[in-house]
Amino acid sequence: KQEVTQIPAALSVPEGENLVLNCSFTDSAIYNLQWFRQDPGKGLTSLLLIQSSQREQTSGRLNASLDKSSGRSTLYIAASQPGDSATYLCAVDYGQNFVFGPGTRLSVLP
Amino acid sequence: GAVVSQHPSWVICKSGTSVKIECRSLDFQATTMFWYRQFPKQSLMLMATSNEGSKATYEQGVEKDKFLINHASLTLSTLTVTSAHPEDSSFYICSANPLTRTSPQETQYFGPGTRLLVL
């Protein structure tokens, strides 16, 4: 069964801290892995997409890594800001379907 | 980039009524569209896979007679919540799988979501 888990479920940090969000998946036969941001009441915003052949992707203060063999991905957020407060979802693309993690709720305190 | 739209973006209805949600791929064709549901503070869960010209495939636990899916064309799929009840209140998101992936970077495209509140 294809499952995706995320740790921690919730995280509250003061502004300026660097933080790491973790994602684990049971089936390593992935097409790609994607990190999304979801603000309350809003749809999904794609942050980073990592192909199965890649090890990491970077966009601004965000860096995502992928270790397919161990079934893990991490999202690193540098110098966090209050505007980063949202739910971060990890989603694994198996080619014909996505499997989403439960998300990590991030609160960055000013 | 590819765009998927959903209509309406939010809807409030009375218990017992039916609500139709549209999902459109605006600039590409999609033989496959997916419908997800998200309850508060929970992750997105796949409800069904919508295939153009054929019956939808429903995930375990999703009532096909309650959530009617029609994929009449390569750019439109509709989800109808029949006889809606308060427990159906949720955030519904669709995604579309391009007919052909033009590059390894191409993936599914997600709609903005529809928030349903059943009173």
XYZ file of C-alpha atoms in Angstrom:
229
model
C 0.000 0.000 0.000
C 1.299 3.428 -0.918
C 1.453 5.653 2.135
C 2.973 9.033 2.794
C 3.672 10.355 6.251
C 4.918 13.723 7.448
C 6.710 14.728 10.622
C 6.085 16.843 12.586
C 2.322 17.257 12.379
C 2.640 20.820 13.652
C 5.496 23.192 14.251
C 5.707 26.606 15.853
C 8.933 28.585 15.603
C 10.082 32.167 16.124
C 10.803 34.255 13.096
C 14.258 33.838 11.590
C 14.769 30.182 12.439
C 15.792 27.587 9.880
C 13.558 24.551 9.882
C 13.154 21.133 8.341
C 9.965 19.337 7.401
C 10.105 15.597 6.816
C 8.206 13.359 4.416
C 8.385 9.575 4.150
C 6.834 7.282 1.560
C 6.510 3.508 1.500
C 6.620 2.817 -2.245
C 9.841 4.081 -3.801
C 8.702 3.571 -7.397
C 7.886 7.234 -7.743
C 7.568 9.414 -10.814
C 8.322 12.561 -8.875
C 7.695 14.191 -5.508
C 6.156 17.573 -4.962
C 5.902 19.937 -2.025
C 2.806 22.116 -1.775
C 1.766 24.958 0.430
C -1.830 25.364 1.482
C -3.148 28.477 3.163
C -6.394 28.244 5.162
C -9.378 28.027 2.859
C -7.194 28.117 -0.240
C -6.095 25.631 -2.852
C -2.656 24.220 -3.304
C 0.400 26.183 -4.312
C 3.215 24.129 -5.764
C 6.565 24.954 -4.144
C 9.084 22.494 -5.482
C 9.007 19.500 -7.782
C 11.750 16.862 -7.617
C 12.023 14.273 -10.334
C 12.803 10.711 -9.282
C 16.277 11.053 -10.793
C 17.104 14.229 -8.892
C 18.514 14.658 -5.400
C 17.369 18.173 -4.608
C 15.711 21.326 -5.856
C 16.055 24.875 -4.629
C 13.829 27.916 -4.913
C 14.695 31.005 -2.931
C 14.709 30.139 0.761
C 13.353 26.670 0.075
C 15.385 23.550 -0.536
C 13.912 20.101 -0.997
C 15.914 16.899 -1.033
C 14.951 13.429 -2.163
C 16.385 10.065 -1.138
C 14.317 7.629 -3.119
C 16.044 4.522 -1.827
C 15.169 5.317 1.757
C 11.778 6.755 0.883
C 12.416 10.193 2.315
C 12.222 13.824 1.355
C 12.907 16.921 3.394
C 11.861 20.515 2.878
C 14.288 23.002 4.341
C 13.078 26.556 4.952
C 15.760 29.097 5.691
C 15.253 32.261 7.723
C 11.564 31.622 8.314
C 9.083 34.507 8.157
C 5.534 34.937 9.492
C 4.326 34.789 5.905
C 5.584 31.217 5.730
C 2.829 30.161 8.125
C 0.722 27.579 6.312
C 0.244 23.853 5.934
C 2.930 22.125 3.904
C 1.934 19.018 2.022
C 4.217 16.408 0.547
C 2.758 14.545 -2.412
C 4.202 11.586 -4.267
C 3.379 11.196 -7.941
C 3.215 7.556 -8.978
C 2.452 8.400 -12.577
C -1.288 7.984 -12.558
C -2.120 9.145 -9.068
C -0.855 11.315 -6.276
C -0.628 10.208 -2.681
C -0.605 13.070 -0.225
C 0.891 13.226 3.221
C -1.187 14.555 6.118
C 0.713 17.822 6.120
C 2.725 19.841 8.587
C 1.066 22.946 10.044
C 3.705 25.620 10.403
C 3.337 28.751 12.490
C 6.107 31.325 12.374
C 5.785 33.796 15.202
C 6.852 37.410 14.737
C 1.676 27.133 -17.713
C -1.214 24.723 -17.716
C -4.303 25.889 -15.852
C -7.140 24.001 -14.246
C -10.219 25.871 -13.134
C -13.014 24.911 -10.795
C -16.474 26.348 -10.504
C -17.874 27.393 -8.183
C -15.087 28.369 -5.809
C -17.449 28.083 -2.872
C -21.041 27.066 -2.353
C -23.497 26.993 0.521
C -26.542 24.791 0.186
C -29.332 23.320 2.231
C -29.287 19.726 3.346
C -30.902 17.441 0.796
C -30.018 19.463 -2.275
C -27.551 18.473 -4.980
C -24.475 20.433 -5.879
C -22.470 20.241 -9.081
C -18.788 21.164 -9.209
C -16.996 21.642 -12.519
C -13.339 21.022 -13.232
C -11.895 22.311 -16.502
C -8.472 22.066 -18.051
C -8.155 25.369 -19.846
C -5.270 24.893 -22.239
C -4.629 21.186 -22.444
C -6.519 17.954 -22.858
C -6.863 15.499 -20.033
C -8.132 11.976 -20.414
C -7.821 11.532 -16.687
C -8.939 13.852 -13.930
C -8.877 13.210 -10.219
C -11.195 14.357 -7.471
C -9.886 14.891 -3.945
C -11.609 15.810 -0.730
C -10.098 17.493 2.282
C -11.773 17.651 5.655
C -10.591 20.308 8.124
C -7.085 19.679 9.434
C -6.757 16.533 7.358
C -4.823 15.743 4.227
C -6.257 15.538 0.763
C -7.802 12.159 0.055
C -8.419 10.796 -3.406
C -12.108 10.182 -3.989
C -12.203 8.974 -7.560
C -10.458 8.846 -10.880
C -12.445 10.287 -13.740
C -11.784 8.870 -17.185
C -13.065 10.557 -20.310
C -15.743 8.515 -21.993
C -15.950 5.830 -19.337
C -17.104 5.268 -15.802
C -15.183 6.757 -12.924
C -13.185 4.604 -10.578
C -14.018 5.246 -6.937
C -11.779 4.750 -3.949
C -12.869 2.438 -1.197
C -15.392 4.046 1.083
C -16.595 6.623 -1.440
C -20.232 6.161 -2.448
C -20.508 6.270 -6.219
C -24.242 6.909 -6.103
C -23.734 9.921 -3.876
C -20.774 11.438 -5.707
C -21.648 11.312 -9.379
C -18.785 11.954 -11.747
C -19.151 12.748 -15.412
C -16.175 13.233 -17.709
C -17.918 14.169 -20.923
C -15.007 15.731 -22.750
C -11.236 15.946 -22.663
C -11.410 19.260 -20.835
C -14.318 18.896 -18.440
C -15.182 16.687 -15.498
C -18.061 17.305 -13.111
C -18.648 16.081 -9.589
C -22.223 16.130 -8.327
C -22.826 15.710 -4.626
C -26.358 14.323 -4.482
C -28.636 14.867 -1.497
C -25.892 16.700 0.322
C -25.708 16.536 4.095
C -23.667 18.554 6.607
C -21.061 15.781 6.814
C -20.352 16.350 3.120
C -19.088 19.832 3.910
C -15.525 19.800 2.745
C -12.963 21.217 0.377
C -13.067 19.496 -3.011
C -10.073 19.751 -5.352
C -9.641 18.342 -8.816
C -6.489 17.678 -10.774
C -5.937 16.916 -14.415
C -3.418 14.610 -16.005
C -2.240 15.915 -19.392
C -3.009 13.648 -22.319
C 0.686 13.434 -22.983
C 3.460 14.616 -20.742
C 5.543 16.927 -22.893
C 8.499 16.874 -20.562
C 9.705 14.989 -17.509
C 8.914 18.084 -15.500
C 5.250 17.994 -16.388
C 2.961 16.650 -13.786
C -0.626 16.856 -12.761
C -2.216 20.244 -12.487
C -4.494 21.130 -9.633
C -7.584 23.269 -9.570
C -8.034 25.978 -6.945
C -10.625 23.955 -5.057
C -14.300 24.326 -4.164
C -15.421 24.824 -0.614
C -18.797 23.255 0.102
C -20.841 24.062 3.179
C -24.045 22.131 3.704
C -26.407 23.641 6.239
